mmCIF file of C-alpha atoms in Angstrom:
data_model
loop_
_atom_site.group_PDB
_atom_site.id
_atom_site.type_symbol
_atom_site.label_atom_id
_atom_site.label_comp_id
_atom_site.label_asym_id
_atom_site.label_seq_id
_atom_site.Cartn_x
_atom_site.Cartn_y
_atom_site.Cartn_z
ATOM 1 C CA MET A 19 75.868 22.918 15.024
ATOM 2 C CA ILE A 20 78.170 22.323 17.996
ATOM 3 C CA THR A 21 79.167 18.723 18.673
ATOM 4 C CA THR A 22 80.655 17.856 22.058
ATOM 5 C CA VAL A 23 82.122 14.611 23.333
ATOM 6 C CA ARG A 24 83.262 14.493 26.932
ATOM 7 C CA LYS A 25 84.302 11.648 29.186
ATOM 8 C CA ARG A 26 84.861 11.787 32.921
ATOM 9 C CA ARG A 27 86.755 8.503 33.361
ATOM 10 C CA ARG A 28 90.273 9.166 32.169
ATOM 11 C CA SER A 29 91.260 5.480 31.871
ATOM 12 C CA LEU A 30 88.969 4.829 28.909
ATOM 13 C CA PHE A 31 91.633 5.054 26.221
ATOM 14 C CA THR A 32 94.873 4.484 28.137
ATOM 15 C CA ALA A 33 94.854 0.773 27.335
ATOM 16 C CA ILE A 34 95.223 1.654 23.626
ATOM 17 C CA PRO A 35 97.386 4.793 23.729
ATOM 18 C CA SER A 36 98.470 4.635 20.086
ATOM 19 C CA LEU A 37 95.061 4.797 18.453
ATOM 20 C CA LEU A 38 91.924 6.792 19.063
ATOM 21 C CA LEU A 39 88.838 6.786 16.871
ATOM 22 C CA VAL A 40 86.200 9.419 17.516
ATOM 23 C CA LEU A 41 82.871 9.199 15.717
ATOM 24 C CA PHE A 42 80.283 11.947 15.413
ATOM 25 C CA PRO A 43 76.977 10.104 14.963
ATOM 26 C CA GLY A 44 74.945 11.138 11.961
ATOM 27 C CA THR A 45 77.659 13.344 10.477
ATOM 28 C CA GLY A 46 79.973 10.835 8.842
ATOM 29 C CA ILE A 47 82.898 12.540 10.588
ATOM 30 C CA SER A 48 85.723 10.495 12.028
ATOM 31 C CA LEU A 49 89.176 11.310 13.334
ATOM 32 C CA THR A 50 92.041 8.882 13.687
ATOM 33 C CA ALA A 51 95.208 9.931 15.494
ATOM 34 C CA THR A 52 98.374 7.905 16.049
ATOM 35 C CA PHE A 53 101.747 8.791 17.499
ATOM 36 C CA ASP A 54 103.285 9.328 14.062
ATOM 37 C CA GLN A 55 100.245 10.678 12.214
ATOM 38 C CA ASN A 56 98.440 14.028 12.653
ATOM 39 C CA VAL A 57 99.533 14.644 16.248
ATOM 40 C CA SER A 58 103.270 14.732 16.868
ATOM 41 C CA GLY A 59 104.568 14.389 20.400
ATOM 42 C CA LEU A 60 101.552 12.510 21.745
ATOM 43 C CA ARG A 61 102.618 10.930 25.044
ATOM 44 C CA THR A 62 102.028 7.465 26.468
ATOM 45 C CA ASN A 63 99.358 7.193 29.168
ATOM 46 C CA ASN A 64 97.926 10.432 27.847
ATOM 47 C CA SER A 65 94.302 11.503 27.894
ATOM 48 C CA PHE A 66 93.992 12.512 24.257
ATOM 49 C CA GLY A 67 90.297 12.874 23.498
ATOM 50 C CA ASP A 68 89.130 13.569 27.049
ATOM 51 C CA ASN A 69 87.172 16.505 25.639
ATOM 52 C CA ILE A 70 86.194 17.122 22.035
ATOM 53 C CA VAL A 71 84.178 20.036 20.740
ATOM 54 C CA ALA A 72 83.465 20.816 17.089
ATOM 55 C CA ILE A 73 81.625 23.588 15.305
ATOM 56 C CA GLY A 74 81.478 23.810 11.540
ATOM 57 C CA ASN A 75 84.876 22.942 10.069
ATOM 58 C CA PHE A 76 86.836 23.467 13.281
ATOM 59 C CA MET A 77 87.502 21.045 16.136
ATOM 60 C CA ALA A 78 89.414 21.146 19.426
ATOM 61 C CA VAL A 79 90.638 17.980 21.170
ATOM 62 C CA SER A 80 92.169 17.998 24.650
ATOM 63 C CA GLU A 81 95.120 16.036 25.951
ATOM 64 C CA ASP A 82 97.143 16.411 29.176
ATOM 65 C CA ASN A 83 97.962 20.120 29.488
ATOM 66 C CA ARG A 84 97.223 20.971 25.863
ATOM 67 C CA VAL A 85 94.413 21.340 23.355
ATOM 68 C CA TYR A 86 94.960 20.284 19.736
ATOM 69 C CA LEU A 87 93.263 22.211 16.932
ATOM 70 C CA TYR A 88 91.903 20.609 13.758
ATOM 71 C CA GLU A 89 90.314 21.954 10.606
ATOM 72 C CA ARG A 90 88.270 20.004 8.078
ATOM 73 C CA ASN A 91 89.604 20.200 4.540
ATOM 74 C CA GLY A 92 87.562 18.447 1.866
ATOM 75 C CA GLY A 93 86.096 15.931 4.285
ATOM 76 C CA THR A 94 89.416 15.201 6.028
ATOM 77 C CA TRP A 95 90.288 16.498 9.492
ATOM 78 C CA GLU A 96 93.805 17.943 9.489
ATOM 79 C CA ILE A 97 95.870 19.484 12.250
ATOM 80 C CA PHE A 98 95.417 23.281 12.156
ATOM 81 C CA ALA A 99 98.197 24.754 10.021
ATOM 82 C CA ARG A 100 98.813 28.109 11.757
ATOM 83 C CA LYS A 101 98.795 26.966 15.388
ATOM 84 C CA ASN A 102 98.270 23.271 16.031
ATOM 85 C CA MET A 103 97.908 23.346 19.794
ATOM 86 C CA ILE A 104 97.175 25.563 22.780
ATOM 87 C CA THR A 105 99.088 25.025 26.019
ATOM 88 C CA SER A 106 98.509 26.484 29.452
ATOM 89 C CA PRO A 107 99.684 30.103 29.765
ATOM 90 C CA GLY A 108 99.670 29.870 33.552
ATOM 91 C CA SER A 109 100.933 26.542 34.895
ATOM 92 C CA ASN A 110 102.336 23.114 34.085
ATOM 93 C CA SER A 111 99.547 21.084 35.661
ATOM 94 C CA ASP A 112 98.143 18.147 33.743
ATOM 95 C CA GLU A 113 94.609 19.475 34.175
ATOM 96 C CA PHE A 114 94.701 22.203 31.537
ATOM 97 C CA GLY A 115 91.993 21.028 29.157
ATOM 98 C CA GLN A 116 89.856 19.398 31.851
ATOM 99 C CA TYR A 117 86.912 21.182 30.232
ATOM 100 C CA VAL A 118 86.799 22.715 26.766
ATOM 101 C CA LEU A 119 83.944 24.851 25.448
ATOM 102 C CA MET A 120 83.476 26.517 22.075
ATOM 103 C CA PRO A 121 80.729 29.166 22.236
ATOM 104 C CA ASP A 122 81.322 30.134 18.598
ATOM 105 C CA ARG A 123 83.814 29.694 15.769
ATOM 106 C CA ASN A 124 86.117 32.359 17.189
ATOM 107 C CA THR A 125 86.200 31.497 20.897
ATOM 108 C CA LEU A 126 87.649 28.638 22.956
ATOM 109 C CA ILE A 127 87.267 28.363 26.729
ATOM 110 C CA VAL A 128 89.645 25.978 28.520
ATOM 111 C CA SER A 129 89.811 25.207 32.239
ATOM 112 C CA ASP A 130 92.801 24.349 34.436
ATOM 113 C CA PRO A 131 91.410 23.312 37.846
ATOM 114 C CA LEU A 132 94.905 22.840 39.375
ATOM 115 C CA PHE A 133 96.217 26.340 38.669
ATOM 116 C CA ASN A 134 97.942 27.827 41.751
ATOM 117 C CA ALA A 135 96.791 31.408 42.360
ATOM 118 C CA LEU A 136 98.000 34.191 44.623
ATOM 119 C CA THR A 137 95.670 35.248 47.443
ATOM 120 C CA PRO A 138 94.978 38.923 48.297
ATOM 121 C CA SER A 139 97.273 38.543 51.339
ATOM 122 C CA GLY A 140 100.203 37.456 49.177
ATOM 123 C CA GLY A 141 99.998 33.732 49.859
ATOM 124 C CA THR A 142 99.236 30.931 47.434
ATOM 125 C CA ASN A 143 95.939 29.118 47.094
ATOM 126 C CA ILE A 144 97.087 25.712 45.853
ATOM 127 C CA ASP A 145 94.877 24.273 43.103
ATOM 128 C CA GLN A 146 92.564 27.281 43.073
ATOM 129 C CA GLY A 147 92.044 26.797 39.362
ATOM 130 C CA ALA A 148 91.679 29.146 36.429
ATOM 131 C CA VAL A 149 89.757 29.412 33.183
ATOM 132 C CA TYR A 150 91.287 30.721 29.964
ATOM 133 C CA VAL A 151 89.458 32.360 27.067
ATOM 134 C CA PHE A 152 91.216 32.190 23.691
ATOM 135 C CA GLY A 153 90.216 34.071 20.562
ATOM 136 C CA ARG A 154 90.826 33.367 16.910
ATOM 137 C CA ASP A 155 92.916 36.002 15.085
ATOM 138 C CA VAL A 156 94.224 37.298 18.423
ATOM 139 C CA GLY A 157 97.932 37.972 17.857
ATOM 140 C CA GLY A 158 97.792 37.344 14.127
ATOM 141 C CA ASP A 159 95.704 35.965 11.306
ATOM 142 C CA ASN A 160 94.245 32.569 12.282
ATOM 143 C CA ASN A 161 96.279 32.596 15.490
ATOM 144 C CA TRP A 162 94.567 31.540 18.724
ATOM 145 C CA GLY A 163 95.658 33.990 21.413
ATOM 146 C CA LEU A 164 94.776 34.548 25.053
ATOM 147 C CA VAL A 165 91.874 36.949 25.589
ATOM 148 C CA LYS A 166 91.366 36.584 29.342
ATOM 149 C CA GLN A 167 92.544 34.503 32.280
ATOM 150 C CA ILE A 168 89.610 34.128 34.653
ATOM 151 C CA THR A 169 90.021 33.621 38.384
ATOM 152 C CA VAL A 170 87.518 34.406 41.121
ATOM 153 C CA THR A 171 87.746 37.755 42.872
ATOM 154 C CA ASP A 172 86.189 36.507 46.122
ATOM 155 C CA HIS A 173 87.994 33.329 47.133
ATOM 156 C CA GLN A 174 86.240 32.989 50.490
ATOM 157 C CA LEU A 175 83.342 30.541 50.378
ATOM 158 C CA PRO A 176 80.311 30.739 52.697
ATOM 159 C CA ASN A 177 81.769 27.981 54.906
ATOM 160 C CA GLY A 178 85.014 29.918 55.392
ATOM 161 C CA ALA A 179 87.140 27.738 53.116
ATOM 162 C CA LEU A 180 89.030 28.974 50.093
ATOM 163 C CA SER A 181 87.591 27.970 46.748
ATOM 164 C CA LYS A 182 89.574 25.422 44.768
ATOM 165 C CA SER A 183 89.361 23.566 41.458
ATOM 166 C CA LEU A 184 87.771 26.424 39.532
ATOM 167 C CA GLY A 185 86.731 25.031 36.163
ATOM 168 C CA ASP A 186 86.212 21.423 37.208
ATOM 169 C CA VAL A 187 82.830 21.747 35.459
ATOM 170 C CA MET A 188 81.720 24.532 33.099
ATOM 171 C CA ALA A 189 78.818 25.488 30.863
ATOM 172 C CA TYR A 190 78.157 28.402 28.525
ATOM 173 C CA GLY A 191 75.028 29.925 27.071
ATOM 174 C CA ASP A 192 73.729 33.312 25.958
ATOM 175 C CA GLY A 193 76.855 35.216 26.934
ATOM 176 C CA ARG A 194 77.178 33.611 30.371
ATOM 177 C CA LEU A 195 79.864 31.251 31.595
ATOM 178 C CA VAL A 196 79.027 29.170 34.681
ATOM 179 C CA VAL A 197 82.012 27.627 36.450
ATOM 180 C CA SER A 198 82.208 25.321 39.458
ATOM 181 C CA ALA A 199 84.645 25.469 42.368
ATOM 182 C CA LYS A 200 84.809 23.541 45.629
ATOM 183 C CA PRO A 201 86.216 23.826 49.148
ATOM 184 C CA GLY A 202 89.266 21.574 49.356
ATOM 185 C CA ASN A 203 88.727 17.966 48.360
ATOM 186 C CA SER A 204 85.020 17.948 49.180
ATOM 187 C CA ALA A 205 82.463 16.714 46.654
ATOM 188 C CA ALA A 206 80.521 19.910 47.369
ATOM 189 C CA LYS A 207 80.630 22.580 44.692
ATOM 190 C CA PHE A 208 79.756 26.239 44.362
ATOM 191 C CA LEU A 209 78.979 27.994 41.105
ATOM 192 C CA TYR A 210 80.331 31.315 39.888
ATOM 193 C CA ILE A 211 78.924 33.256 36.942
ATOM 194 C CA PHE A 212 80.939 35.278 34.432
ATOM 195 C CA GLU A 213 79.487 37.350 31.607
ATOM 196 C CA LYS A 214 81.285 37.951 28.343
ATOM 197 C CA ASP A 215 80.816 41.715 28.188
ATOM 198 C CA ARG A 216 80.556 42.545 31.899
ATOM 199 C CA GLY A 217 83.051 45.351 32.439
ATOM 200 C CA GLY A 218 83.454 45.920 28.704
ATOM 201 C CA PRO A 219 83.607 43.932 25.460
ATOM 202 C CA ASN A 220 85.252 40.540 25.967
ATOM 203 C CA GLN A 221 86.132 41.312 29.596
ATOM 204 C CA TRP A 222 84.434 38.193 31.001
ATOM 205 C CA GLY A 223 83.648 39.864 34.294
ATOM 206 C CA GLN A 224 82.431 37.994 37.365
ATOM 207 C CA VAL A 225 78.857 38.589 38.494
ATOM 208 C CA PRO A 226 79.451 39.898 42.033
ATOM 209 C CA GLY A 227 78.038 38.237 45.099
ATOM 210 C CA VAL A 228 76.927 35.032 43.356
ATOM 211 C CA LYS A 229 77.885 31.619 44.748
ATOM 212 C CA LEU A 230 75.163 29.130 43.938
ATOM 213 C CA GLU A 231 74.993 25.925 45.945
ATOM 214 C CA GLY A 232 72.663 22.989 46.419
ATOM 215 C CA THR A 233 71.491 20.997 49.422
ATOM 216 C CA ASP A 234 73.056 17.962 51.094
ATOM 217 C CA VAL A 235 76.178 19.303 49.429
ATOM 218 C CA SER A 236 78.596 16.993 51.207
ATOM 219 C CA LEU A 237 77.122 13.966 49.431
ATOM 220 C CA SER A 238 75.192 15.239 46.455
ATOM 221 C CA ASN A 239 77.989 15.890 43.945
ATOM 222 C CA PHE A 240 76.148 19.094 43.177
ATOM 223 C CA ALA A 241 77.117 20.476 39.755
ATOM 224 C CA TYR A 242 78.289 17.172 38.353
ATOM 225 C CA THR A 243 76.894 18.580 35.127
ATOM 226 C CA LEU A 244 75.652 22.020 34.070
ATOM 227 C CA ALA A 245 73.590 23.651 31.353
ATOM 228 C CA VAL A 246 72.681 27.274 30.620
ATOM 229 C CA THR A 247 69.609 28.445 28.741
ATOM 230 C CA GLY A 248 68.641 32.121 28.729
ATOM 231 C CA ASP A 249 68.382 33.401 32.298
ATOM 232 C CA THR A 250 68.267 29.874 33.725
ATOM 233 C CA ILE A 251 71.110 27.689 34.992
ATOM 234 C CA VAL A 252 70.360 23.968 35.260
ATOM 235 C CA VAL A 253 72.475 21.928 37.656
ATOM 236 C CA GLY A 254 72.662 18.152 37.919
ATOM 237 C CA SER A 255 73.141 16.634 41.374
ATOM 238 C CA PRO A 256 73.094 12.844 40.850
ATOM 239 C CA PHE A 257 73.881 11.887 44.461
ATOM 240 C CA GLU A 258 71.159 14.076 45.962
ATOM 241 C CA GLY A 259 69.079 12.279 48.599
ATOM 242 C CA TYR A 260 65.287 12.436 48.828
ATOM 243 C CA ARG A 261 62.805 12.226 51.713
ATOM 244 C CA GLU A 262 59.050 12.086 51.271
ATOM 245 C CA THR A 263 58.627 13.649 54.724
ATOM 246 C CA PRO A 264 61.155 14.849 57.323
ATOM 247 C CA SER A 265 60.701 11.570 59.214
ATOM 248 C CA SER A 266 60.928 9.343 56.133
ATOM 249 C CA PRO A 267 64.044 7.323 55.348
ATOM 250 C CA THR A 268 66.337 8.909 52.788
ATOM 251 C CA ASP A 269 66.539 7.597 49.239
ATOM 252 C CA LEU A 270 70.285 7.936 48.825
ATOM 253 C CA ALA A 271 71.590 9.019 45.411
ATOM 254 C CA ARG A 272 68.124 9.346 43.966
ATOM 255 C CA GLY A 273 69.410 12.438 42.205
ATOM 256 C CA ALA A 274 67.984 15.870 41.486
ATOM 257 C CA VAL A 275 68.149 18.750 39.041
ATOM 258 C CA PHE A 276 68.233 22.351 40.292
ATOM 259 C CA PHE A 277 66.944 25.371 38.372
ATOM 260 C CA PHE A 278 68.487 28.738 39.237
ATOM 261 C CA GLY A 279 67.244 31.983 37.747
ATOM 262 C CA ARG A 280 68.227 35.620 37.428
ATOM 263 C CA ASN A 281 66.493 38.464 39.285
ATOM 264 C CA GLN A 282 65.557 36.247 42.225
ATOM 265 C CA GLY A 283 65.321 38.451 45.305
ATOM 266 C CA GLY A 284 66.585 41.541 43.521
ATOM 267 C CA ALA A 285 67.861 42.908 40.226
ATOM 268 C CA ASP A 286 70.667 40.799 38.746
ATOM 269 C CA ARG A 287 70.596 38.468 41.739
ATOM 270 C CA TRP A 288 70.594 34.731 41.144
ATOM 271 C CA GLY A 289 68.746 32.187 43.232
ATOM 272 C CA LEU A 290 66.832 28.934 43.209
ATOM 273 C CA LEU A 291 63.601 29.293 41.241
ATOM 274 C CA PRO A 292 60.252 28.443 42.899
ATOM 275 C CA ASN A 293 59.898 24.656 42.824
ATOM 276 C CA GLY A 294 63.361 24.693 41.345
ATOM 277 C CA ARG A 295 64.509 21.326 42.659
ATOM 278 C CA LYS A 296 63.204 18.436 40.560
ATOM 279 C CA TYR A 297 63.296 14.723 41.332
ATOM 280 C CA ALA A 298 62.255 12.042 38.868
ATOM 281 C CA PRO A 299 58.590 11.322 39.679
ATOM 282 C CA ASP A 300 59.164 7.564 39.808
ATOM 283 C CA GLY A 301 62.709 7.715 41.136
ATOM 284 C CA ILE A 302 64.232 5.529 43.845
ATOM 285 C CA SER A 303 67.607 5.183 45.549
ATOM 286 C CA ALA A 304 70.722 4.930 43.374
ATOM 287 C CA ASP A 305 69.028 6.190 40.189
ATOM 288 C CA TYR A 306 71.573 9.016 39.812
ATOM 289 C CA PHE A 307 69.038 11.272 38.136
ATOM 290 C CA GLY A 308 70.847 14.389 36.908
ATOM 291 C CA ARG A 309 74.001 12.551 35.856
ATOM 292 C CA THR A 310 73.697 14.182 32.413
ATOM 293 C CA ILE A 311 71.703 17.121 31.039
ATOM 294 C CA SER A 312 71.134 18.348 27.497
ATOM 295 C CA ILE A 313 68.888 21.213 26.364
ATOM 296 C CA SER A 314 67.606 21.992 22.888
ATOM 297 C CA GLY A 315 64.996 24.695 22.476
ATOM 298 C CA GLY A 316 62.157 24.049 24.891
ATOM 299 C CA ARG A 317 63.107 20.435 25.637
ATOM 300 C CA MET A 318 65.520 18.997 28.160
ATOM 301 C CA ALA A 319 66.901 15.462 28.453
ATOM 302 C CA VAL A 320 68.130 14.254 31.848
ATOM 303 C CA GLY A 321 69.910 10.944 32.329
ATOM 304 C CA ALA A 322 69.332 8.584 35.260
ATOM 305 C CA ILE A 323 71.981 5.942 34.653
ATOM 306 C CA GLY A 324 71.163 3.805 37.699
ATOM 307 C CA ARG A 325 67.451 3.357 36.988
ATOM 308 C CA ASP A 326 66.325 -0.277 37.232
ATOM 309 C CA LEU A 327 63.772 -1.475 34.690
ATOM 310 C CA SER A 328 63.249 -4.916 36.224
ATOM 311 C CA ALA A 329 64.956 -7.396 38.526
ATOM 312 C CA SER A 330 67.104 -8.533 35.613
ATOM 313 C CA GLN A 331 67.678 -5.024 34.250
ATOM 314 C CA THR A 332 69.363 -3.270 37.159
ATOM 315 C CA ASP A 333 71.213 -0.065 36.279
ATOM 316 C CA ALA A 334 69.791 -0.210 32.761
ATOM 317 C CA GLY A 335 69.274 3.556 32.749
ATOM 318 C CA VAL A 336 66.550 5.932 31.575
ATOM 319 C CA VAL A 337 66.453 9.401 30.005
ATOM 320 C CA TYR A 338 63.649 11.707 31.196
ATOM 321 C CA ILE A 339 62.254 14.510 29.040
ATOM 322 C CA LEU A 340 61.229 17.863 30.504
ATOM 323 C CA ALA A 341 59.498 20.715 28.683
ATOM 324 C CA LYS A 342 59.605 24.459 29.262
ATOM 325 C CA ASP A 343 56.585 26.500 30.390
ATOM 326 C CA PRO A 344 54.129 23.671 31.221
ATOM 327 C CA GLY A 345 53.034 25.428 34.409
ATOM 328 C CA GLY A 346 53.803 29.034 33.583
ATOM 329 C CA SER A 347 56.478 31.129 31.945
ATOM 330 C CA GLY A 348 60.020 30.082 32.776
ATOM 331 C CA THR A 349 59.130 26.824 34.511
ATOM 332 C CA TRP A 350 60.229 23.328 33.516
ATOM 333 C CA GLY A 351 58.148 20.213 34.058
ATOM 334 C CA PHE A 352 58.249 16.511 33.295
ATOM 335 C CA THR A 353 56.537 15.190 30.200
ATOM 336 C CA SER A 354 55.120 11.696 29.910
ATOM 337 C CA ASP A 355 58.035 10.770 27.658
ATOM 338 C CA ARG A 356 60.869 8.578 28.854
ATOM 339 C CA ILE A 357 63.563 7.179 26.610
ATOM 340 C CA ILE A 358 64.610 3.587 27.211
ATOM 341 C CA ALA A 359 67.014 1.590 25.080
ATOM 342 C CA PRO A 360 65.048 -0.952 22.990
ATOM 343 C CA ASP A 361 67.546 -3.660 23.933
ATOM 344 C CA ALA A 362 68.019 -2.499 27.529
ATOM 345 C CA ALA A 363 70.065 -4.808 29.722
ATOM 346 C CA GLY A 364 71.415 -4.727 33.239
ATOM 347 C CA GLY A 365 74.445 -2.499 33.673
ATOM 348 C CA ASP A 366 73.922 -0.529 30.460
ATOM 349 C CA GLU A 367 73.768 2.827 32.282
ATOM 350 C CA PHE A 368 71.795 4.230 29.360
ATOM 351 C CA GLY A 369 71.822 8.019 29.537
ATOM 352 C CA ALA A 370 75.474 8.381 30.541
ATOM 353 C CA VAL A 371 75.737 10.779 27.586
ATOM 354 C CA VAL A 372 72.799 12.832 26.296
#
């Protein structure tokens, strides 16, 4: 089982920089780290614990520009003996570790959205971003060594801008790595796809000609969250607007989820699936549907953290459940199930993590 904890607001733990307690619900696992215990050199105002991913007896925890490695020994999490941290091979930005994925026990994928890359013309694309794949036993027994540094081969985006912030959001599934990038400081994002064995074993080659994007991209925060299942990429767009008809007023930030599939319009081509943009059936403005997504088997949970339950329960939050194949093979549709906190109160934002 893979356990992942990720937070997007970096200030969560800075008020208590000397102590961090991470709990894995239902597992009995906890990790306590202080400046003089387990993690040496931990810095003040750091972001230790921004991203945590665990599989089996191994765990990776990010901090500014580094990822710490832990191993469970007799019920106790200890810093990994052979190599206790991974640092950026390519830059000194504080964004290395923005996203951390662990597809299996022998692979770590770490993003650095502020990596400065050379352009084909010899210039520098500031903050283009890069993604690093590390492998266990690469460079020695139980050593974590660099397998591949991933950057995009086609920097030019459809709007003419150069892509930046590669790796701001990532997801992995079934041998595919989906990575976001954006033009400049815009909230708009484009998605690139890399496949583990494209070009050869462990080559992590880019699928050519693929830049997935949503609609209303300047406001939608398209690709705020991602998920991959089989030949389907699911993209959360919590600020997506909605209109019943072209002349209707827009429900701002109602939120949407996009479903992209392979072999759309040609072999190995990716595109939006038929009816591939889903809004919550009872959604309204400022619901932020699509803020979080989680998939397990044929079920999908989607958070709408701004959903009001009553006049006194504004922003209480709801989690919607979708099922696969309700209207045909490969489609996803809403079930009648919704998850609401039994003690829901205003401002809870239930569904911020699913």
